[in-house]
CSV table of C-alpha atoms in Angstrom, one decimal:
chain,number,residue,atom,x,y,z
A,447,MET,CA,-211.0,125.1,12.7
A,448,PRO,CA,-209.4,122.0,14.6
A,449,THR,CA,-206.0,121.9,14.7
A,450,MET,CA,-204.1,119.0,13.2
A,451,HIS,CA,-202.7,116.2,15.0
A,452,HIS,CA,-200.6,113.6,14.3
A,453,LYS,CA,-202.5,110.5,14.2
A,454,SER,CA,-201.0,107.0,14.7
A,455,ARG,CA,-200.8,105.4,10.6
A,456,ARG,CA,-204.5,103.4,9.8
A,457,ALA,CA,-205.8,103.2,6.3
A,458,VAL,CA,-210.1,102.9,7.2
A,459,VAL,CA,-212.0,101.7,4.4
A,460,LEU,CA,-215.5,103.3,3.9
A,461,GLY,CA,-219.0,101.3,3.6
A,462,ALA,CA,-221.6,102.9,1.4
A,463,VAL,CA,-223.6,104.1,4.3
A,464,ALA,CA,-221.5,104.1,7.5
A,465,LEU,CA,-217.6,104.4,8.4
A,466,THR,CA,-216.1,100.7,9.5
A,467,ALA,CA,-213.0,100.1,10.0
A,468,SER,CA,-211.4,96.6,8.4
A,469,LEU,CA,-209.8,95.2,10.3
A,470,ALA,CA,-208.6,90.9,8.7
A,471,ALA,CA,-206.4,88.6,11.1
A,472,CYS,CA,-205.3,86.3,9.8
A,473,SER,CA,-202.9,83.3,11.1
A,474,ALA,CA,-199.3,82.3,10.1
A,475,GLY,CA,-199.4,81.0,6.5
A,476,GLU,CA,-203.5,82.1,6.2
A,477,GLU,CA,-204.2,84.8,3.5
A,478,ALA,CA,-205.8,88.0,4.4
A,479,ALA,CA,-209.0,88.4,4.2
A,480,GLN,CA,-209.6,91.3,1.6
A,481,PRO,CA,-212.5,94.0,3.1
A,482,ALA,CA,-215.5,93.3,0.8
A,483,LYS,CA,-215.9,96.9,-1.6
A,484,PRO,CA,-219.6,97.5,-1.1
A,485,ALA,CA,-220.9,98.1,-4.6
A,486,SER,CA,-220.5,101.5,-6.1
A,487,THR,CA,-222.7,103.2,-9.6
A,488,ALA,CA,-219.0,104.2,-10.3
A,489,ALA,CA,-218.1,101.1,-11.1
A,490,ALA,CA,-221.0,101.1,-13.9
A,491,ARG,CA,-220.9,105.0,-14.9
A,492,TYR,CA,-217.1,105.0,-15.3
A,493,ALA,CA,-215.9,102.0,-17.3
A,494,THR,CA,-213.1,103.5,-20.0
A,495,PRO,CA,-210.6,101.4,-19.9
A,496,LEU,CA,-207.6,104.2,-18.1
A,497,ALA,CA,-204.1,100.8,-17.5
A,498,ASP,CA,-202.9,101.5,-21.1
A,499,VAL,CA,-202.6,104.9,-20.9
A,500,CYS,CA,-202.7,106.0,-17.6
A,501,PRO,CA,-200.2,105.8,-14.6
A,502,SER,CA,-202.1,103.1,-12.3
A,503,THR,CA,-202.5,105.1,-10.2
A,504,VAL,CA,-204.1,109.2,-11.0
A,505,SER,CA,-203.1,111.1,-8.6
A,506,LEU,CA,-205.2,114.8,-7.4
A,507,GLN,CA,-203.8,117.5,-5.6
A,508,LEU,CA,-206.6,119.0,-4.2
A,509,PRO,CA,-206.7,123.1,-2.7
A,510,TRP,CA,-208.8,121.9,-0.1
A,511,TRP,CA,-210.3,119.7,2.7
A,512,PRO,CA,-213.3,117.5,2.0
A,513,GLN,CA,-216.5,118.8,0.7
A,514,SER,CA,-219.5,119.7,-2.2
A,515,GLU,CA,-216.8,121.3,-4.3
A,516,TYR,CA,-215.1,118.5,-4.8
A,517,GLY,CA,-217.9,116.5,-4.5
A,518,TRP,CA,-217.3,115.3,-8.4
A,519,ALA,CA,-213.2,113.5,-8.2
A,520,TYR,CA,-215.1,111.4,-5.4
A,521,GLN,CA,-218.0,110.5,-7.0
A,522,LEU,CA,-215.0,108.7,-9.5
A,523,ILE,CA,-214.3,106.4,-6.6
A,524,GLY,CA,-217.6,105.9,-4.3
A,525,PRO,CA,-217.3,104.5,-1.4
A,526,GLY,CA,-215.6,101.5,-0.7
A,527,GLY,CA,-212.2,103.5,-0.9
A,528,VAL,CA,-209.4,103.6,2.0
A,529,ALA,CA,-209.7,106.7,4.3
A,530,ASP,CA,-206.2,107.3,5.8
A,531,PRO,CA,-205.9,110.5,8.2
A,532,GLU,CA,-202.9,110.3,8.7
A,533,THR,CA,-201.5,111.6,5.0
A,534,TYR,CA,-205.7,112.7,4.9
A,535,ARG,CA,-206.5,111.3,1.5
A,536,TYR,CA,-209.0,108.3,0.1
A,537,THR,CA,-207.7,106.5,-2.9
A,538,GLY,CA,-209.9,103.7,-4.6
A,539,PRO,CA,-210.8,102.2,-8.3
A,540,LEU,CA,-211.8,104.7,-10.0
A,541,GLY,CA,-214.5,103.7,-11.2
A,542,ASN,CA,-214.3,100.4,-13.6
A,543,THR,CA,-211.2,102.0,-15.5
A,544,GLY,CA,-208.6,99.6,-14.3
A,545,VAL,CA,-206.5,101.9,-12.3
A,546,ASP,CA,-207.2,104.0,-8.6
A,547,LEU,CA,-207.9,107.1,-8.2
A,548,GLU,CA,-205.9,109.2,-4.6
A,549,ILE,CA,-207.6,112.6,-4.0
A,550,ARG,CA,-204.9,113.7,-1.7
A,551,SER,CA,-206.8,117.3,0.9
A,552,GLY,CA,-204.9,120.6,0.8
A,553,GLY,CA,-204.8,123.9,2.7
A,554,PRO,CA,-203.5,122.6,5.8
A,555,ALA,CA,-203.8,119.7,5.4
A,556,LEU,CA,-200.6,119.8,3.0
A,557,GLY,CA,-199.5,123.3,5.1
A,558,GLY,CA,-200.4,126.2,2.8
A,559,GLU,CA,-198.8,124.2,-0.2
A,560,LEU,CA,-200.2,125.7,-3.3
A,561,PRO,CA,-200.9,122.0,-5.2
A,562,LEU,CA,-199.0,124.1,-8.0
A,563,ALA,CA,-196.2,123.9,-5.9
A,564,THR,CA,-197.6,119.7,-5.3
A,565,LEU,CA,-196.5,118.9,-8.8
A,566,TYR,CA,-194.4,120.3,-9.6
A,567,LYS,CA,-192.3,118.8,-6.1
A,568,ASP,CA,-194.0,115.2,-6.1
A,569,ASP,CA,-193.8,113.7,-9.6
A,570,ASP,CA,-196.5,110.5,-8.9
A,571,VAL,CA,-199.1,113.7,-8.7
A,572,LEU,CA,-200.6,114.3,-12.2
A,573,LEU,CA,-203.4,116.8,-11.7
A,574,GLY,CA,-203.4,120.1,-9.4
A,575,GLN,CA,-205.9,122.3,-8.3
A,576,THR,CA,-205.8,126.0,-9.3
A,577,THR,CA,-207.2,129.2,-10.6
A,578,THR,CA,-206.5,131.5,-13.1
A,579,GLU,CA,-203.9,133.8,-10.7
A,580,ASP,CA,-202.5,131.1,-9.9
A,581,SER,CA,-201.8,129.9,-12.7
A,582,ILE,CA,-200.7,133.3,-14.7
A,583,ALA,CA,-198.3,133.6,-12.1
A,584,GLY,CA,-197.3,130.4,-12.4
A,585,ALA,CA,-196.3,130.6,-16.2
A,586,ALA,CA,-193.0,131.9,-16.3
A,587,GLU,CA,-191.1,128.8,-14.1
A,588,HIS,CA,-194.5,126.4,-13.2
A,589,PRO,CA,-196.5,126.4,-15.7
A,590,SER,CA,-199.3,124.3,-16.2
A,591,VAL,CA,-202.0,124.0,-18.4
A,592,SER,CA,-205.9,123.5,-17.2
A,593,VAL,CA,-207.9,121.2,-19.3
A,594,PHE,CA,-211.2,120.7,-17.1
A,595,THR,CA,-212.8,123.5,-14.8
A,596,PHE,CA,-215.8,122.7,-11.9
A,597,GLU,CA,-217.0,126.1,-11.7
A,598,GLN,CA,-218.5,128.9,-14.3
A,599,LYS,CA,-217.5,131.5,-11.5
A,600,SER,CA,-215.7,132.8,-8.6
A,601,PRO,CA,-217.5,131.2,-5.2
A,602,LEU,CA,-216.5,134.4,-3.2
A,603,VAL,CA,-218.5,136.3,-1.9
A,604,PHE,CA,-218.6,139.7,-0.2
A,605,PHE,CA,-221.8,139.7,2.9
A,606,TRP,CA,-223.6,141.6,5.4
A,607,GLY,CA,-225.5,141.2,8.6
A,608,ALA,CA,-227.5,145.3,7.8
A,609,ASP,CA,-230.9,144.3,7.2
A,610,ASP,CA,-231.5,148.8,6.1
A,611,TRP,CA,-228.5,146.9,2.8
A,612,ASP,CA,-229.0,146.1,-0.5
A,613,PHE,CA,-226.6,145.9,-2.5
A,614,GLN,CA,-226.8,144.6,-5.5
A,615,THR,CA,-223.1,145.1,-7.2
A,616,ILE,CA,-219.7,145.4,-6.1
A,617,SER,CA,-220.3,149.2,-6.6
A,618,ASP,CA,-223.1,149.1,-4.5
A,619,ILE,CA,-221.0,148.4,-1.9
A,620,ARG,CA,-217.8,151.3,-2.7
A,621,ASP,CA,-221.1,154.3,-3.4
A,622,ALA,CA,-222.0,153.0,-0.6
A,623,GLY,CA,-218.3,153.7,2.1
A,624,VAL,CA,-219.0,150.4,4.1
A,625,THR,CA,-216.2,148.7,5.4
A,626,LEU,CA,-214.6,145.6,3.6
A,627,GLN,CA,-212.7,143.2,5.9
A,628,ALA,CA,-210.5,141.1,3.9
A,629,PHE,CA,-207.2,139.2,4.0
A,630,GLU,CA,-204.3,141.4,3.0
A,631,GLY,CA,-202.9,141.1,-0.4
A,632,ALA,CA,-205.3,138.8,-1.7
A,633,THR,CA,-204.2,139.6,-5.9
A,634,TYR,CA,-208.0,139.9,-6.7
A,635,LEU,CA,-208.9,143.3,-4.0
A,636,ASP,CA,-206.3,145.3,-6.4
A,637,VAL,CA,-207.5,144.3,-9.7
A,638,LEU,CA,-211.8,145.7,-8.4
A,639,THR,CA,-209.6,149.1,-6.9
A,640,ALA,CA,-207.5,149.2,-9.8
A,641,LYS,CA,-211.2,148.8,-12.0
A,642,GLY,CA,-212.7,151.5,-10.0
A,643,LEU,CA,-215.1,149.2,-8.1
A,644,LEU,CA,-213.7,149.5,-4.6
A,645,GLU,CA,-212.5,152.0,-2.8
A,646,PRO,CA,-208.1,151.3,-1.5
A,647,GLY,CA,-209.3,153.5,1.4
A,648,GLN,CA,-212.7,151.3,2.5
A,649,ILE,CA,-210.4,148.3,2.9
A,650,ASP,CA,-209.8,146.6,6.0
A,651,GLY,CA,-207.6,143.8,5.5
A,652,GLY,CA,-207.1,142.8,9.2
A,653,TYR,CA,-210.1,140.5,8.7
A,654,ASP,CA,-208.7,137.4,10.9
A,655,GLY,CA,-211.9,134.6,9.2
A,656,THR,CA,-213.8,134.5,12.7
A,657,PRO,CA,-216.7,136.6,13.3
A,658,ALA,CA,-215.7,138.8,16.0
A,659,ARG,CA,-216.0,142.1,14.6
A,660,PHE,CA,-218.9,141.3,12.2
A,661,VAL,CA,-221.2,139.8,15.2
A,662,ALA,CA,-219.2,142.7,17.2
A,663,GLU,CA,-220.5,144.9,15.5
A,664,ASP,CA,-224.3,143.7,14.4
A,665,GLY,CA,-223.6,142.7,11.0
A,666,ARG,CA,-222.7,146.1,10.2
A,667,ILE,CA,-219.7,145.8,7.9
A,668,VAL,CA,-219.1,143.9,5.0
A,669,SER,CA,-217.2,140.7,4.6
A,670,GLN,CA,-216.1,138.8,2.8
A,671,GLY,CA,-216.8,135.1,1.9
A,672,ILE,CA,-217.2,131.4,0.2
A,673,ILE,CA,-220.9,131.0,-0.7
A,674,THR,CA,-220.7,127.6,0.2
A,675,SER,CA,-219.3,128.1,3.2
A,676,GLU,CA,-220.0,131.6,5.0
A,677,VAL,CA,-223.7,132.5,3.7
A,678,TYR,CA,-224.4,129.2,5.5
A,679,SER,CA,-222.3,128.6,9.3
A,680,TYR,CA,-223.4,132.2,9.5
A,681,GLU,CA,-226.4,131.4,9.4
A,682,HIS,CA,-226.2,127.6,11.1
A,683,ASP,CA,-223.4,127.6,13.1
A,684,ILE,CA,-222.4,130.5,14.1
A,685,PRO,CA,-224.3,130.6,17.7
A,686,ALA,CA,-223.7,134.3,18.3
A,687,TRP,CA,-225.0,136.0,15.1
A,688,ASP,CA,-227.9,132.5,13.6
A,689,LYS,CA,-229.2,134.0,10.9
A,690,PRO,CA,-229.0,134.9,7.3
A,691,VAL,CA,-226.6,137.1,6.4
A,692,LYS,CA,-227.0,138.9,2.4
A,693,TYR,CA,-224.4,139.1,-0.2
A,694,VAL,CA,-223.0,139.9,-3.4
A,695,LYS,CA,-220.7,137.3,-5.8
A,696,VAL,CA,-217.8,139.1,-6.5
A,697,GLY,CA,-217.4,136.5,-9.7
A,698,ASP,CA,-219.5,138.5,-11.9
A,699,GLU,CA,-217.3,141.5,-12.0
A,700,TYR,CA,-213.9,139.1,-11.1
A,701,GLU,CA,-213.3,137.2,-13.8
A,702,ALA,CA,-211.2,134.2,-12.8
A,703,TYR,CA,-211.6,130.9,-13.0
A,704,HIS,CA,-211.9,129.4,-9.3
A,705,SER,CA,-211.3,125.9,-9.3
A,706,GLU,CA,-209.5,124.3,-12.5
A,707,VAL,CA,-207.8,121.2,-13.3
A,708,ALA,CA,-204.2,121.0,-14.4
A,709,ILE,CA,-200.9,119.6,-15.4
A,710,ARG,CA,-197.7,120.9,-15.1
A,711,SER,CA,-197.1,122.1,-19.2
A,712,ASP,CA,-194.0,119.5,-19.8
A,713,LYS,CA,-196.3,116.8,-19.2
A,714,LEU,CA,-199.1,117.3,-20.6
A,715,ASP,CA,-197.4,115.7,-24.3
A,716,GLU,CA,-196.9,112.9,-23.0
A,717,ASN,CA,-200.4,112.6,-20.9
A,718,ARG,CA,-201.8,113.3,-24.0
A,719,ALA,CA,-203.7,109.4,-24.3
A,720,CYS,CA,-204.4,110.2,-20.7
A,721,LEU,CA,-206.4,112.6,-20.5
A,722,GLU,CA,-208.3,112.3,-24.0
A,723,LYS,CA,-210.0,109.2,-21.3
A,724,LEU,CA,-209.6,110.8,-19.4
A,725,VAL,CA,-211.2,114.5,-19.4
A,726,PRO,CA,-214.6,113.6,-20.4
A,727,LEU,CA,-215.1,111.4,-17.3
A,728,LEU,CA,-213.9,114.2,-14.5
A,729,GLN,CA,-217.1,115.6,-16.7
A,730,GLN,CA,-219.5,113.2,-16.2
A,731,ALA,CA,-218.9,112.5,-12.7
A,732,ALA,CA,-219.3,116.1,-12.0
A,733,VAL,CA,-222.5,116.3,-13.9
A,734,ASP,CA,-223.9,112.8,-12.1
A,735,TYR,CA,-222.2,115.0,-9.0
A,736,TRP,CA,-224.6,118.1,-9.1
A,737,THR,CA,-227.2,116.3,-10.8
A,738,ASP,CA,-227.7,114.1,-7.2
A,739,PRO,CA,-225.2,114.1,-5.1
A,740,ALA,CA,-225.7,112.4,-2.0
A,741,SER,CA,-224.3,109.0,-2.0
A,742,THR,CA,-220.9,110.7,-3.0
A,743,ASN,CA,-222.6,113.7,-0.2
A,744,GLN,CA,-222.2,111.1,2.5
A,745,VAL,CA,-218.2,109.7,0.8
A,746,LEU,CA,-218.0,113.1,2.3
A,747,LEU,CA,-218.5,112.8,6.0
A,748,ASP,CA,-217.5,109.0,6.1
A,749,VAL,CA,-213.7,110.7,4.9
A,750,VAL,CA,-214.4,113.5,6.6
A,751,ASP,CA,-214.9,111.5,10.1
A,752,ALA,CA,-211.7,109.4,8.7
A,753,PHE,CA,-209.6,112.5,9.9
A,754,GLU,CA,-210.2,112.2,13.1
A,755,GLY,CA,-211.2,116.0,13.8
A,756,ALA,CA,-209.5,117.8,10.7
A,757,TRP,CA,-212.2,118.9,9.6
A,758,GLN,CA,-215.4,119.1,10.2
A,759,LEU,CA,-218.4,119.0,7.7
A,760,SER,CA,-222.1,118.3,8.1
A,761,ALA,CA,-224.7,117.2,5.6
A,762,GLY,CA,-227.3,120.9,6.1
A,763,LEU,CA,-223.8,123.2,4.9
A,764,ASN,CA,-223.4,120.1,2.0
A,765,ASP,CA,-226.7,120.3,0.7
A,766,PHE,CA,-226.7,123.6,1.2
A,767,ALA,CA,-223.4,123.9,-1.2
A,768,VAL,CA,-224.9,122.1,-3.7
A,769,GLU,CA,-227.9,123.6,-4.1
A,770,VAL,CA,-226.4,127.4,-4.0
A,771,ALA,CA,-223.6,126.7,-6.4
A,772,LEU,CA,-226.4,125.9,-9.2
A,773,LYS,CA,-229.0,128.7,-8.4
A,774,GLU,CA,-226.3,130.7,-7.8
A,775,GLY,CA,-224.3,130.1,-11.6
A,776,ILE,CA,-220.6,129.5,-9.1
A,777,VAL,CA,-221.4,125.9,-11.1
A,778,ALA,CA,-222.6,125.1,-14.9
A,779,ASN,CA,-221.8,124.9,-18.4
A,780,GLY,CA,-219.3,127.1,-19.8
A,781,PRO,CA,-221.0,129.3,-22.8
A,782,ASP,CA,-219.9,126.6,-25.5
A,783,HIS,CA,-222.7,124.4,-23.7
A,784,VAL,CA,-220.5,122.5,-22.6
A,785,PHE,CA,-219.5,121.1,-18.7
A,786,GLY,CA,-216.2,121.5,-17.9
A,787,SER,CA,-215.1,124.9,-20.5
A,788,HIS,CA,-213.5,127.5,-20.5
A,789,ASP,CA,-213.9,131.0,-22.5
A,790,PRO,CA,-210.6,131.4,-24.4
A,791,ALA,CA,-211.7,135.7,-24.2
A,792,ARG,CA,-212.1,135.6,-20.5
A,793,LEU,CA,-208.8,134.1,-19.7
A,794,ASP,CA,-207.2,136.4,-22.2
A,795,ARG,CA,-209.4,140.1,-20.5
A,796,PHE,CA,-208.0,138.4,-17.3
A,797,ILE,CA,-204.8,137.6,-18.3
A,798,ALA,CA,-204.8,141.9,-19.6
A,799,ASP,CA,-206.3,142.8,-15.9
A,800,VAL,CA,-204.5,140.6,-13.2
A,801,SER,CA,-200.6,140.6,-15.5
A,802,PRO,CA,-200.7,144.6,-13.3
A,803,ALA,CA,-201.7,143.8,-9.9
A,804,LEU,CA,-199.7,140.7,-10.0
A,805,ALA,CA,-197.0,142.6,-11.5
A,806,ARG,CA,-197.3,145.7,-8.4
A,807,GLN,CA,-197.1,141.7,-5.9
A,808,GLY,CA,-193.5,141.5,-7.4
A,809,ILE,CA,-194.3,139.0,-10.1
A,810,ALA,CA,-192.7,138.9,-13.3
A,811,VAL,CA,-195.9,137.6,-15.5
A,812,LYS,CA,-195.0,136.0,-18.5
A,813,GLU,CA,-194.6,138.2,-21.4
A,814,GLY,CA,-197.1,137.7,-23.9
A,815,LEU,CA,-198.9,135.5,-22.1
A,816,THR,CA,-201.9,133.9,-24.0
A,817,SER,CA,-205.1,132.2,-22.6
A,818,SER,CA,-204.2,129.1,-24.5
A,819,ASP,CA,-200.7,128.8,-22.6
A,820,ILE,CA,-202.7,128.2,-19.2
A,821,ALA,CA,-205.8,126.2,-20.6
A,822,THR,CA,-206.8,124.1,-23.2
A,823,ASN,CA,-210.5,122.3,-24.1
A,824,GLU,CA,-209.5,119.3,-26.4
A,825,PHE,CA,-209.9,116.5,-24.2
A,826,LEU,CA,-213.1,117.7,-23.1
A,827,ASP,CA,-216.3,115.7,-24.7
A,828,PRO,CA,-218.4,118.2,-26.3
A,829,SER,CA,-222.2,116.2,-25.5
A,830,ILE,CA,-221.0,116.7,-21.7
A,831,ALA,CA,-223.1,119.0,-20.1
A,832,LEU,CA,-225.3,120.2,-17.3
A,833,PRO,CA,-229.1,120.3,-17.7
A,834,GLU,CA,-229.6,124.3,-17.3
A,835,GLN,CA,-231.0,125.9,-14.3
A,836,PRO,CA,-234.4,127.2,-15.3
């Protein structure tokens, strides 16, 4: 991953296809010329009036850099927004709603801080992406309520390169007794071992995220990864490997929602009128993006270019990520056939599964916590759904 470096503070205005810097020169007494905004479907598609119920700028904190997983958010602005390479934010009109949307990059762009922490540190941030684990872990001191989930399964996978290995489930990896390299202390590993799906002794927590050991062992090792990232990059972007890998989806056995959009619990009531109108726009933008991602994928590339080397993204990865997420059911409608919905029974099962693991990490889970404390479907439009995959 490229190292971040200091940049001069400037904003970059995105064009419909190419990235351009709009510099308006003005003489004394002359009004600065405004850069022309390219035509965007966002203005036509997302026009519910929000100015009377929502903040003038709806700020969304993401956990990572711009990529296809968050295409739905960039879909709401389209091209013509402003990318700031100092703050790693992309800001522009939220369709034709009368308010702006500010999309904040996370991960290294935020010094590794979780979006839930940002919600409580920065009052300007209305929404932040969370995972079910983080929502449960924070429920006692920093409670939040998820109002929309844009992935139904975790994109986490276990992948390998040995041609003669053909694992179909996590249990197959357990039974084979092969080494699994993963990041030390990950909650999902504790849950999987507690459920007997993995043996603690086969897990090597020294994984550093690089392909070095995988390549050195000719793929005869299982690694943790993301289906929309490593599965592509090992075949296309790592010359030392340069061939496909096989994988099993962790989300088939581990029921956390990986990609939830949440609000602070103490802000829910005061923003209820906003959420009633805003959340259906999030749903529709996600359905629109996953149905026809091409134009927004170009916006993602342009924004990353504007960030001047802080992060890398390719058109090939964007295309693959959309294809595999749909094919593997990472992105799908909920069991009620509504896009963005949570399954309360699944959440309650997961609370029961993960709470002991969090306790072993020294995290006190709020007593009596249930699905209704951390998620709600009340703001979703039940008529909005992704076309069912064949």
